[in-house]
Coordinates of C-alpha atoms in Angstrom, one line a residue:
Chain A
M30 CA 61.0 -6.8 -25.3
S31 CA 62.6 -3.4 -25.0
W32 CA 63.9 -2.0 -21.7
Q33 CA 60.8 0.4 -21.7
D34 CA 58.5 -2.7 -21.7
W35 CA 60.5 -4.4 -18.9
I36 CA 60.2 -1.2 -16.8
I37 CA 56.5 -1.0 -17.3
L38 CA 55.9 -4.7 -16.7
I39 CA 58.1 -5.0 -13.6
G40 CA 56.8 -1.6 -12.3
T41 CA 53.1 -2.6 -12.7
L42 CA 53.5 -6.0 -11.0
T43 CA 55.6 -4.4 -8.2
I44 CA 52.9 -1.8 -7.6
I45 CA 50.2 -4.5 -7.3
I46 CA 52.2 -6.6 -4.9
L47 CA 53.0 -3.6 -2.7
Y48 CA 49.4 -2.4 -2.8
G49 CA 48.3 -5.9 -1.8
L50 CA 50.7 -6.0 1.1
H51 CA 49.6 -2.5 2.1
K52 CA 46.0 -3.7 2.3
S53 CA 47.0 -6.7 4.3
N54 CA 46.6 -5.1 7.7
I55 CA 43.5 -7.0 8.9
R56 CA 42.1 -8.3 12.1
K57 CA 43.3 -11.9 12.8
N58 CA 40.1 -13.9 12.5
L59 CA 38.2 -15.8 9.8
D60 CA 35.6 -13.0 9.2
S61 CA 38.4 -10.6 8.3
Y62 CA 40.5 -13.1 6.4
F63 CA 37.8 -14.6 4.2
L64 CA 34.9 -12.1 4.3
C65 CA 36.5 -8.6 4.8
D66 CA 34.3 -8.3 7.9
R67 CA 31.3 -8.2 5.5
S68 CA 32.0 -4.6 4.7
L69 CA 32.4 -4.1 0.9
P70 CA 30.2 -1.9 -1.3
W71 CA 28.5 -3.2 -4.4
W72 CA 30.9 -1.6 -6.9
V73 CA 33.9 -3.4 -5.2
I74 CA 31.8 -6.6 -5.4
L75 CA 31.2 -6.0 -9.1
I76 CA 34.9 -5.5 -9.8
S77 CA 35.8 -8.5 -7.7
I78 CA 33.4 -10.9 -9.4
M79 CA 34.4 -9.6 -12.8
G80 CA 38.1 -9.8 -11.9
T81 CA 37.7 -13.4 -10.6
Q82 CA 35.9 -14.5 -13.8
A83 CA 38.2 -12.9 -16.3
S84 CA 41.4 -14.9 -16.3
A85 CA 44.4 -14.3 -18.5
V86 CA 43.0 -16.7 -21.0
T87 CA 40.0 -14.4 -21.4
F88 CA 42.2 -11.6 -22.8
L89 CA 44.5 -14.0 -24.8
S90 CA 41.8 -16.3 -26.2
A91 CA 38.8 -14.0 -26.9
P92 CA 40.4 -11.8 -29.6
G93 CA 41.9 -14.8 -31.3
Q94 CA 38.5 -16.5 -31.2
A95 CA 37.0 -13.5 -33.0
F96 CA 39.9 -13.6 -35.5
T97 CA 39.2 -17.2 -36.5
D98 CA 35.6 -17.9 -35.7
G99 CA 34.0 -14.4 -35.5
M100 CA 32.2 -12.7 -32.7
R101 CA 29.6 -15.4 -32.0
F102 CA 31.5 -16.4 -28.9
V103 CA 29.7 -13.5 -27.1
Q104 CA 26.6 -15.7 -27.1
Y105 CA 28.3 -17.9 -24.5
Y106 CA 27.5 -15.1 -22.0
F107 CA 23.7 -14.7 -22.9
G108 CA 22.7 -17.0 -20.0
L109 CA 24.7 -15.0 -17.5
P110 CA 22.2 -12.1 -16.8
I111 CA 19.4 -14.6 -16.3
A112 CA 21.6 -16.5 -13.8
M113 CA 22.3 -13.3 -11.9
V114 CA 18.6 -12.8 -11.5
V115 CA 18.0 -16.3 -10.2
L116 CA 20.9 -15.9 -7.8
C117 CA 19.5 -12.7 -6.4
I118 CA 16.1 -14.3 -5.9
S119 CA 17.2 -17.6 -4.2
F120 CA 20.9 -18.0 -3.5
V121 CA 22.0 -14.6 -2.1
P122 CA 19.2 -14.2 0.5
A123 CA 19.8 -17.7 1.9
F124 CA 23.6 -17.2 2.1
H125 CA 23.3 -13.9 3.8
R126 CA 20.6 -15.1 6.2
L127 CA 22.7 -18.0 7.4
K128 CA 25.9 -15.9 7.8
I129 CA 28.0 -18.6 6.2
Y130 CA 31.7 -18.6 5.1
T131 CA 31.3 -21.2 2.3
A132 CA 28.4 -22.1 0.1
Y133 CA 28.7 -25.7 1.2
E134 CA 27.8 -24.9 4.8
F135 CA 24.3 -24.2 3.6
L136 CA 24.1 -27.8 2.4
E137 CA 24.7 -29.2 5.8
Q138 CA 21.9 -27.1 7.2
R139 CA 19.6 -28.1 4.4
F140 CA 20.6 -31.8 4.0
D141 CA 23.4 -33.4 6.0
L142 CA 27.1 -33.4 6.6
K143 CA 28.0 -36.0 3.9
T144 CA 26.3 -33.9 1.2
R145 CA 28.2 -30.8 2.3
T146 CA 31.5 -32.7 2.5
L147 CA 31.0 -34.3 -1.0
T148 CA 30.1 -31.0 -2.6
S149 CA 33.0 -29.2 -1.0
F150 CA 35.4 -32.0 -2.0
L151 CA 34.2 -31.8 -5.6
F152 CA 34.8 -28.0 -5.5
L153 CA 38.3 -28.5 -4.1
L154 CA 39.2 -31.1 -6.7
Q155 CA 37.9 -29.1 -9.6
R156 CA 39.1 -25.6 -8.5
G157 CA 42.5 -26.9 -7.4
L158 CA 43.3 -28.5 -10.7
S159 CA 41.7 -25.8 -12.9
T160 CA 43.6 -23.0 -11.0
G161 CA 46.9 -24.9 -11.7
I162 CA 45.9 -25.0 -15.4
S163 CA 44.9 -21.3 -15.3
I164 CA 48.5 -20.6 -14.3
S165 CA 50.0 -22.8 -16.9
A166 CA 47.9 -21.8 -19.9
P167 CA 49.1 -18.1 -20.2
S168 CA 52.6 -19.1 -19.1
I169 CA 52.9 -21.5 -22.0
I170 CA 51.8 -18.8 -24.5
L171 CA 54.1 -16.1 -23.0
S172 CA 57.1 -18.4 -22.8
S173 CA 56.5 -19.5 -26.4
L174 CA 56.2 -15.9 -27.8
L175 CA 58.9 -14.3 -25.7
G176 CA 61.3 -17.2 -25.3
W177 CA 60.9 -17.1 -21.5
D178 CA 61.8 -20.2 -19.4
I179 CA 58.5 -22.0 -18.6
F180 CA 59.5 -22.9 -15.1
W181 CA 60.1 -19.3 -14.1
T182 CA 57.1 -18.0 -16.0
N183 CA 54.9 -20.4 -14.0
I184 CA 56.6 -19.2 -10.8
F185 CA 55.9 -15.5 -11.6
M186 CA 52.4 -16.2 -12.9
G187 CA 51.2 -18.2 -10.0
G188 CA 53.8 -17.5 -7.2
L189 CA 54.1 -13.8 -6.7
L190 CA 50.5 -13.2 -5.9
I191 CA 50.7 -15.7 -3.1
V192 CA 52.6 -13.1 -1.1
Y193 CA 49.7 -10.7 -0.7
T194 CA 47.0 -13.4 -0.9
V195 CA 48.5 -15.2 2.1
T196 CA 49.0 -12.1 4.2
G197 CA 45.9 -10.1 3.3
G198 CA 43.3 -12.7 2.4
A199 CA 40.1 -11.6 0.7
R200 CA 40.7 -7.9 1.4
A201 CA 44.1 -7.9 -0.4
V202 CA 42.5 -9.8 -3.3
A203 CA 39.6 -7.4 -3.6
S204 CA 41.8 -4.3 -3.3
T205 CA 44.3 -5.4 -5.9
Q206 CA 41.5 -6.5 -8.2
Q207 CA 40.4 -2.8 -8.3
I208 CA 43.8 -1.6 -9.5
Q209 CA 44.1 -4.6 -11.8
F210 CA 40.7 -3.8 -13.4
I211 CA 41.7 -0.2 -14.2
I212 CA 45.0 -1.2 -15.7
I213 CA 43.4 -4.0 -17.8
F214 CA 40.7 -1.6 -19.0
I215 CA 43.3 1.0 -20.0
G216 CA 45.5 -1.6 -21.7
M217 CA 42.7 -3.1 -23.8
M218 CA 41.4 0.3 -24.8
L219 CA 44.9 1.4 -25.9
A220 CA 45.3 -1.9 -27.8
G221 CA 42.0 -1.3 -29.7
Y222 CA 42.9 2.4 -30.4
T223 CA 46.4 1.3 -31.7
V224 CA 44.9 -1.3 -34.0
M225 CA 42.7 1.3 -35.6
H226 CA 45.6 3.7 -35.8
L227 CA 47.7 1.1 -37.6
L228 CA 45.1 0.5 -40.4
P229 CA 45.7 2.1 -43.7
G230 CA 44.6 5.8 -43.9
Q231 CA 41.6 5.1 -46.1
I232 CA 40.2 2.5 -43.7
G233 CA 38.0 4.1 -41.0
F234 CA 36.1 2.2 -38.2
S235 CA 33.0 1.8 -40.4
E236 CA 35.0 0.4 -43.4
A237 CA 36.9 -1.9 -41.0
L238 CA 33.5 -3.3 -39.8
H239 CA 32.4 -3.8 -43.4
I240 CA 35.6 -5.8 -44.1
G241 CA 35.2 -7.8 -41.0
G242 CA 31.5 -8.4 -41.8
K243 CA 32.2 -9.6 -45.3
A244 CA 34.7 -12.1 -43.9
G245 CA 32.0 -13.4 -41.6
K246 CA 33.6 -12.2 -38.5
L247 CA 30.7 -10.1 -37.2
N248 CA 28.4 -13.1 -36.8
V249 CA 27.3 -12.0 -33.3
I250 CA 24.0 -13.9 -33.5
T251 CA 23.8 -17.4 -34.9
T252 CA 21.0 -19.9 -34.3
G253 CA 22.9 -23.2 -34.5
F254 CA 20.4 -24.6 -37.0
T255 CA 21.7 -26.2 -40.1
K256 CA 19.9 -28.0 -43.0
K257 CA 20.0 -31.1 -40.9
G258 CA 18.4 -29.4 -37.9
F259 CA 20.0 -28.1 -34.7
D260 CA 23.7 -28.8 -34.3
W261 CA 24.1 -30.0 -30.7
N262 CA 27.9 -30.0 -31.1
D263 CA 27.9 -26.3 -31.9
R264 CA 29.1 -24.4 -28.7
Y265 CA 28.4 -20.8 -29.5
N266 CA 24.9 -20.0 -30.7
L267 CA 21.8 -18.3 -29.3
I268 CA 20.2 -21.4 -27.9
S269 CA 23.3 -23.2 -26.4
G270 CA 24.6 -19.8 -25.2
T271 CA 21.4 -18.9 -23.4
I272 CA 20.5 -22.3 -22.0
G273 CA 23.9 -23.9 -21.6
G274 CA 25.4 -20.5 -20.6
F275 CA 22.7 -20.1 -18.0
F276 CA 23.5 -23.3 -16.2
L277 CA 27.2 -22.7 -16.4
A278 CA 26.8 -19.2 -15.0
L279 CA 24.4 -20.3 -12.3
S280 CA 26.7 -23.0 -11.2
Y281 CA 29.8 -20.9 -11.4
F282 CA 28.4 -17.9 -9.6
G283 CA 26.1 -19.7 -7.3
T284 CA 28.1 -22.8 -6.2
D285 CA 31.8 -22.1 -6.8
Q286 CA 33.3 -20.7 -3.6
S287 CA 35.7 -18.6 -5.6
Q288 CA 32.7 -16.5 -6.7
V289 CA 30.4 -17.0 -3.7
G290 CA 33.3 -15.9 -1.5
R291 CA 33.4 -12.6 -3.4
Y292 CA 29.8 -11.5 -2.9
L293 CA 29.7 -12.8 0.7
T294 CA 32.2 -9.9 1.5
A295 CA 29.4 -7.4 0.8
S296 CA 28.2 -5.2 3.7
S297 CA 24.6 -6.4 3.1
E298 CA 22.4 -8.5 0.9
K299 CA 21.5 -5.4 -1.1
E300 CA 25.2 -4.7 -2.0
S301 CA 25.7 -8.4 -3.0
K302 CA 22.6 -8.2 -5.3
L303 CA 23.6 -4.9 -6.8
G304 CA 27.1 -6.2 -7.6
L305 CA 25.7 -9.4 -9.3
L306 CA 23.0 -7.5 -11.2
M307 CA 25.5 -4.9 -12.5
N308 CA 27.7 -7.8 -13.6
G309 CA 24.6 -9.1 -15.6
I310 CA 24.4 -5.7 -17.3
I311 CA 28.1 -5.0 -18.0
K312 CA 29.6 -8.5 -18.8
I313 CA 28.1 -8.9 -22.3
P314 CA 29.0 -5.4 -23.7
M315 CA 32.5 -5.8 -22.2
Q316 CA 33.0 -9.2 -23.9
F317 CA 31.7 -7.7 -27.1
L318 CA 34.3 -5.0 -27.1
I319 CA 37.2 -7.5 -26.4
L320 CA 35.9 -9.6 -29.3
L321 CA 35.7 -6.5 -31.5
I322 CA 39.4 -5.9 -30.9
G323 CA 40.0 -9.4 -32.4
V324 CA 38.0 -8.4 -35.5
L325 CA 40.0 -5.2 -35.9
V326 CA 43.2 -7.3 -35.6
Y327 CA 41.8 -9.5 -38.4
V328 CA 41.2 -6.4 -40.6
F329 CA 44.7 -5.2 -39.8
Y330 CA 46.1 -8.5 -41.2
Q331 CA 44.2 -7.9 -44.4
F332 CA 46.7 -5.1 -45.1
H333 CA 49.8 -6.6 -43.5
P334 CA 51.5 -10.0 -43.9
E335 CA 50.0 -12.6 -41.6
P336 CA 52.3 -15.2 -40.1
I337 CA 51.9 -18.6 -41.7
F338 CA 51.3 -19.9 -38.2
F339 CA 51.0 -17.7 -35.1
N340 CA 52.6 -20.1 -32.7
Q341 CA 56.3 -20.0 -33.6
T342 CA 57.3 -22.8 -31.3
Q343 CA 55.3 -25.2 -33.5
I344 CA 57.1 -23.9 -36.6
H345 CA 60.4 -24.5 -34.8
I346 CA 59.3 -28.1 -34.3
L347 CA 58.5 -28.5 -38.0
E348 CA 61.9 -27.0 -38.9
K349 CA 63.6 -29.9 -37.1
S350 CA 61.3 -32.6 -38.5
K351 CA 61.0 -34.5 -41.8
Y352 CA 59.0 -31.6 -43.1
A353 CA 61.9 -29.1 -42.9
D354 CA 62.6 -28.9 -46.6
S355 CA 59.0 -28.7 -47.6
L356 CA 58.5 -26.0 -45.0
V357 CA 61.1 -23.8 -46.6
L358 CA 59.3 -24.1 -50.0
L359 CA 55.9 -23.5 -48.4
R360 CA 57.1 -20.4 -46.6
N361 CA 58.5 -18.9 -49.9
Q362 CA 55.2 -19.6 -51.6
Y363 CA 53.3 -18.2 -48.7
Q364 CA 55.3 -14.9 -48.6
R365 CA 54.7 -14.4 -52.4
N366 CA 51.0 -15.1 -52.0
E367 CA 50.8 -12.7 -49.0
T368 CA 52.4 -9.9 -51.1
E369 CA 49.8 -10.5 -53.9
R370 CA 46.9 -10.8 -51.4
I371 CA 47.8 -7.5 -49.7
G372 CA 48.2 -5.8 -53.2
A373 CA 44.7 -7.1 -54.2
M374 CA 43.2 -5.8 -50.9
N375 CA 44.7 -2.4 -51.4
G376 CA 43.4 -2.4 -55.0
I377 CA 39.9 -3.1 -53.7
S378 CA 39.8 -0.5 -51.0
G379 CA 41.3 2.2 -53.3
S380 CA 39.1 1.8 -56.4
D381 CA 35.5 2.4 -57.5
K382 CA 33.2 -0.7 -57.0
S383 CA 31.9 -0.5 -60.6
S384 CA 35.4 -0.3 -62.1
L385 CA 37.1 -3.1 -64.0
N386 CA 40.1 -2.8 -61.7
Y387 CA 37.9 -3.4 -58.7
Q388 CA 36.5 -6.6 -60.2
R389 CA 39.9 -7.9 -61.1
A390 CA 41.3 -7.1 -57.6
L391 CA 38.3 -8.8 -56.0
E392 CA 38.9 -12.0 -58.1
H393 CA 42.6 -11.9 -57.3
L394 CA 41.9 -11.5 -53.6
R395 CA 39.6 -14.5 -53.7
I396 CA 42.3 -16.7 -55.2
T397 CA 45.0 -15.5 -52.9
E398 CA 42.7 -16.0 -49.8
Q399 CA 42.1 -19.6 -51.0
N400 CA 45.9 -20.1 -51.4
K401 CA 46.5 -18.8 -47.9
D402 CA 43.9 -21.1 -46.3
Q403 CA 45.5 -24.1 -48.2
Q404 CA 49.0 -23.2 -47.1
R405 CA 48.0 -22.7 -43.4
G406 CA 46.0 -25.9 -43.7
T407 CA 49.2 -27.7 -44.8
I408 CA 51.0 -26.5 -41.7
K409 CA 48.2 -27.7 -39.5
R410 CA 48.1 -31.1 -41.2
W411 CA 51.9 -31.5 -40.7
L412 CA 51.5 -30.6 -37.0
Q413 CA 48.7 -33.2 -36.6
D414 CA 51.0 -35.9 -38.0
K415 CA 51.3 -38.4 -35.1
E416 CA 55.0 -38.5 -35.6
I417 CA 55.2 -34.7 -35.0
G418 CA 52.6 -34.5 -32.3
G419 CA 52.3 -30.7 -32.6
D420 CA 49.5 -28.3 -31.6
A421 CA 47.6 -27.3 -34.7
N422 CA 45.5 -24.7 -32.9
D423 CA 47.2 -21.2 -32.8
T424 CA 44.1 -19.2 -31.9
N425 CA 45.4 -18.2 -28.4
Y426 CA 48.6 -16.9 -29.9
I427 CA 47.1 -14.5 -32.4
F428 CA 46.5 -11.4 -30.2
L429 CA 49.8 -11.6 -28.3
R430 CA 51.7 -12.2 -31.6
F431 CA 50.2 -9.0 -33.0
V432 CA 51.0 -7.2 -29.7
V433 CA 54.6 -8.2 -29.8
D434 CA 55.1 -7.6 -33.5
Y435 CA 53.3 -4.4 -34.1
L436 CA 52.5 -2.4 -30.9
P437 CA 54.9 0.4 -29.8
K438 CA 57.5 0.1 -27.1
G439 CA 55.9 0.4 -23.6
L440 CA 52.5 -0.7 -24.7
I441 CA 53.8 -4.3 -25.2
G442 CA 55.0 -4.3 -21.5
L443 CA 51.6 -2.9 -20.4
L444 CA 49.7 -5.6 -22.3
I445 CA 51.9 -8.4 -20.9
A446 CA 51.2 -6.9 -17.5
V447 CA 47.5 -7.1 -18.3
I448 CA 47.9 -10.8 -18.9
F449 CA 49.7 -11.2 -15.5
L450 CA 47.1 -9.1 -13.7
A451 CA 44.2 -10.8 -15.2
A452 CA 45.7 -14.1 -14.1
W453 CA 46.4 -12.8 -10.6
G454 CA 42.9 -11.5 -10.1
S455 CA 41.3 -14.9 -10.7
I456 CA 44.1 -17.0 -9.1
G457 CA 44.1 -14.9 -5.9
A458 CA 40.3 -15.4 -5.5
A459 CA 40.7 -19.1 -6.2
L460 CA 43.4 -19.6 -3.5
N461 CA 41.4 -17.6 -1.0
S462 CA 38.3 -19.8 -1.7
L463 CA 40.3 -23.1 -1.6
A464 CA 41.7 -22.2 1.8
A465 CA 38.2 -21.2 3.0
A466 CA 36.6 -24.5 2.0
T467 CA 39.5 -26.5 3.5
I468 CA 39.5 -24.8 6.9
V469 CA 35.7 -24.3 7.3
D470 CA 34.3 -27.4 5.6
F471 CA 37.0 -29.9 6.7
H472 CA 39.5 -28.7 9.3
I473 CA 37.2 -26.9 11.7
R474 CA 34.2 -29.2 10.9
F475 CA 36.1 -32.4 11.7
T476 CA 38.4 -31.2 14.5
K477 CA 36.9 -32.0 17.9
K478 CA 38.7 -29.3 20.0
T479 CA 37.7 -25.7 19.6
L480 CA 40.3 -23.5 18.0
S481 CA 41.0 -19.9 18.9
S482 CA 40.3 -17.1 16.3
K483 CA 44.0 -16.5 16.1
K484 CA 44.7 -20.2 15.4
E485 CA 42.0 -20.4 12.8
Y486 CA 43.5 -17.3 11.1
D487 CA 47.0 -18.8 11.2
L488 CA 45.8 -22.1 9.7
S489 CA 43.9 -20.2 7.0
R490 CA 47.1 -18.5 5.9
W491 CA 49.0 -21.8 5.9
Y492 CA 46.2 -23.4 3.8
T493 CA 46.4 -20.5 1.3
L494 CA 50.1 -21.0 1.0
L495 CA 49.8 -24.7 0.6
W496 CA 47.1 -24.4 -2.1
G497 CA 49.3 -21.8 -3.9
I498 CA 52.2 -24.2 -3.9
F499 CA 49.9 -27.1 -5.1
C500 CA 48.6 -25.0 -8.0
V501 CA 52.1 -24.0 -9.1
I502 CA 53.1 -27.6 -9.0
V503 CA 50.1 -28.6 -11.1
A504 CA 51.0 -25.8 -13.6
Q505 CA 54.6 -27.2 -13.9
L506 CA 53.3 -30.7 -14.5
A507 CA 50.6 -29.5 -16.9
Y508 CA 53.2 -28.0 -19.3
N509 CA 53.5 -31.3 -21.2
I510 CA 49.8 -31.4 -22.1
G511 CA 50.3 -28.2 -24.2
N512 CA 47.8 -25.7 -25.5
S513 CA 44.8 -28.0 -25.0
L514 CA 45.0 -26.9 -21.4
I515 CA 42.7 -23.9 -22.1
E516 CA 40.0 -26.2 -23.3
A517 CA 40.7 -28.5 -20.4
V518 CA 39.8 -25.7 -17.9
N519 CA 36.3 -25.4 -19.4
V520 CA 35.8 -29.1 -19.7
L521 CA 36.9 -29.8 -16.2
G522 CA 34.5 -27.2 -14.9
S523 CA 31.6 -28.7 -16.9
L524 CA 32.3 -32.1 -15.5
F525 CA 31.6 -31.0 -11.9
Y526 CA 29.6 -27.8 -12.1
G527 CA 26.4 -29.4 -13.3
V528 CA 26.2 -31.9 -10.4
I529 CA 27.1 -29.3 -7.8
L530 CA 24.4 -27.0 -9.2
G531 CA 21.9 -29.8 -9.2
I532 CA 22.5 -30.3 -5.5
F533 CA 21.9 -26.6 -4.8
L534 CA 18.8 -26.5 -7.0
V535 CA 17.3 -29.4 -5.1
A536 CA 18.2 -27.6 -1.9
F537 CA 16.5 -24.4 -2.9
Y538 CA 13.5 -25.6 -5.0
A539 CA 12.7 -29.2 -3.9
K540 CA 11.9 -28.9 -0.2
K541 CA 10.7 -32.5 0.2
I542 CA 14.0 -34.0 -0.9
R543 CA 16.2 -35.4 1.9
G544 CA 19.9 -35.6 2.2
R545 CA 20.3 -39.3 1.4
S546 CA 18.4 -39.0 -1.9
V547 CA 20.4 -36.1 -3.2
F548 CA 23.7 -37.6 -2.1
I549 CA 23.1 -40.9 -4.0
S550 CA 21.8 -39.1 -7.0
A551 CA 24.8 -36.8 -7.1
I552 CA 27.2 -39.7 -7.1
I553 CA 25.3 -41.6 -9.8
T554 CA 24.9 -38.4 -12.0
E555 CA 28.6 -37.5 -11.6
L556 CA 29.6 -41.0 -12.9
G557 CA 27.0 -40.5 -15.7
V558 CA 28.4 -37.1 -16.7
V559 CA 32.0 -38.5 -16.8
L560 CA 30.7 -41.4 -19.0
I561 CA 29.0 -39.1 -21.4
H562 CA 32.1 -37.0 -21.7
I563 CA 34.2 -40.1 -22.4
L564 CA 31.7 -41.3 -25.1
S565 CA 31.7 -37.8 -26.6
Q566 CA 35.5 -37.7 -26.7
R567 CA 35.6 -41.0 -28.5
G568 CA 33.0 -39.7 -31.1
L569 CA 30.3 -42.2 -30.1
I570 CA 27.9 -39.3 -29.2
H571 CA 28.0 -35.7 -30.3
L572 CA 27.4 -33.3 -27.5
S573 CA 29.3 -30.1 -26.7
F574 CA 30.8 -30.0 -23.2
L575 CA 28.7 -26.9 -22.5
W576 CA 25.7 -29.1 -22.3
L577 CA 27.2 -31.3 -19.5
N578 CA 26.3 -28.6 -17.0
A579 CA 22.6 -28.9 -17.9
V580 CA 22.8 -32.7 -18.0
G581 CA 24.4 -32.8 -14.6
A582 CA 21.9 -30.5 -13.0
A583 CA 18.9 -32.2 -14.6
G584 CA 20.3 -35.6 -13.6
V585 CA 20.6 -34.8 -9.9
W586 CA 17.2 -33.2 -10.0
V587 CA 15.3 -36.1 -11.6
L588 CA 17.2 -38.8 -9.7
S589 CA 16.7 -37.1 -6.4
W590 CA 12.9 -37.2 -6.9
L591 CA 13.0 -40.8 -8.0
I592 CA 15.1 -42.0 -5.1
Q593 CA 13.0 -39.9 -2.7
M594 CA 9.9 -41.7 -4.0
I595 CA 11.5 -45.1 -3.4
V596 CA 13.2 -44.5 -0.1
P597 CA 10.1 -43.5 2.1
A598 CA 8.3 -46.5 0.7
K599 CA 11.1 -48.8 1.9
A600 CA 11.2 -47.0 5.3
K601 CA 7.5 -47.8 5.8
Chain B
M11 CA 9.7 -13.1 -6.9
E12 CA 10.4 -11.1 -3.7
N13 CA 12.6 -12.5 -1.0
S14 CA 13.0 -12.1 2.7
G15 CA 15.8 -9.5 2.4
D16 CA 15.2 -6.7 4.9
E17 CA 16.7 -4.0 2.7
K18 CA 14.8 -2.1 0.1
A19 CA 16.0 -2.0 -3.5
P20 CA 17.8 1.2 -4.5
L21 CA 16.1 3.4 -7.2
F22 CA 13.1 1.2 -7.7
K23 CA 10.2 0.2 -5.5
S24 CA 11.3 -3.4 -5.3
W25 CA 13.9 -5.8 -6.6
T26 CA 11.5 -7.2 -9.2
Y27 CA 12.0 -4.0 -11.2
W28 CA 15.8 -4.5 -11.1
Y29 CA 15.3 -8.1 -12.4
I30 CA 13.1 -6.8 -15.2
L31 CA 15.7 -4.1 -16.1
V32 CA 18.5 -6.7 -16.3
L33 CA 16.5 -9.1 -18.5
A34 CA 15.2 -6.2 -20.6
I35 CA 18.8 -5.0 -21.3
L36 CA 19.7 -8.6 -22.3
V37 CA 16.8 -8.7 -24.8
L38 CA 17.8 -5.3 -26.1
L39 CA 21.4 -6.3 -26.5
I40 CA 20.4 -9.5 -28.4
G41 CA 18.2 -7.3 -30.6
L42 CA 21.0 -4.8 -31.3
F43 CA 23.4 -7.7 -32.0
Y44 CA 20.9 -9.2 -34.4
L45 CA 20.7 -5.9 -36.3
F46 CA 24.5 -5.5 -36.2
T47 CA 24.9 -9.0 -37.6
K48 CA 22.4 -8.3 -40.4
K49 CA 23.9 -5.0 -41.3
Y50 CA 27.5 -6.3 -41.7
A51 CA 26.8 -9.9 -42.9

């Protein structure tokens, strides 16, 4: 990175920390620390819930996803607007009416203490681990691309924000998320504009879309049906995106304290609802635009040499392995093929479609594309060799590799700042919510003596700090797992979210169900979900992890009714 | 579909219209994405 990039990166991060500290002047009680005195307007709620959901991985992974698999990933969000509506009808009014700090307090009022404690514990377990992984995942990518030390990258990624999150609580998190959102928006727009600017002169936006479309990258809508019927293992299609995505969004926004804690800071029920509904309107187009940047990067690489593998760290591993000599030969072949491929691509875009030259260039392009796929496939095969133990998936490195290699000085620093800020927005909210659940659902609930407001406030700050340290330690330990971490965040969420959602759905919509029934069914279903996941991992059943949310929620619902029918009979 | 919230919905008579608006935009987006996919496939 150039000194201009360093100045922009350090300057941006410093501004955010100072602004967070500036906004840390709050009253010393739980209402202020966790709920901003219930005073925020809907547009702050909107930015806050979007900033909490969009982690660093969102901006690293989504363009790479579009590059490799096309834009169909956007369907993953189709269930989100429906979930926002359900939340506004059932969840938000109940949470506001009861004036609660955490979503799990509601469960004690509806069921009993053990159900509240179990659900809050599942949240702490899942959110604590996944926040650690959220720190580690972008750190691994940045350290790999820029040669930074992973230990210190983790410290900066997960440690610096602790300063203002501890001192200012929810208000500092919400305030910094506003600035972060503006910088992220400007950064991504500039990235999109620069990609277009770097395309050859004859390629306009429409032509770029045609090139992306012909390569199958604009597959925004897919049904998931094959000749053999519906593919249950396919994650991103209209059906799994709408149904699976609905359950995922409902559980995430309705039962995860990191999100519930954001809209509980609203000045009224109306402001909470507006923030959530606006999220339902804006989220999909925003994700569409981020994915579109990935397609434009793909088009860019049609006219420029593409790296044989985007994750250079893995290439360095091969350079020191038994494949070192073969790698030298393969790289030479690849470079020659890339020169020919780009020549053919230029030949196509510069000639008349009916001409002989066009037909020749088209055929030549087809052959060189096949060669490229084979050569990249060889690298992946070598990395998958058990002796090598490498990571054959370079999707998350594509966008940042492009940024580092081709964007102008200054913009590189800004986009790396975007990665940091996106991470801080979601990690800050997570730490705040972890501290809220710890103090409210455990410490205060199980302490017999009454604590003063000041004592509760001090303890909350300590818990925020301790959770921050815990998450950074998890990030440091998680380094050895490698790039599969990003998938691990989603899988971990799906293992717990469904069951937690099931408990809340029973609470809201099955008034006859009592605490003991839902508690037993939650434990049985959680074990069942973990078992299904293990069977799926071993290839004994084929079910995408996205469906685990629906399975968990449905399992709790059905079992609760069954147990409820048995329990009263025994009681009689 | 109404709830016990004591505040009126902004712009519309009730929150139901807001919910319909959000779902209508979702359907519209899916329709536009479908046309987009067809055009560039």
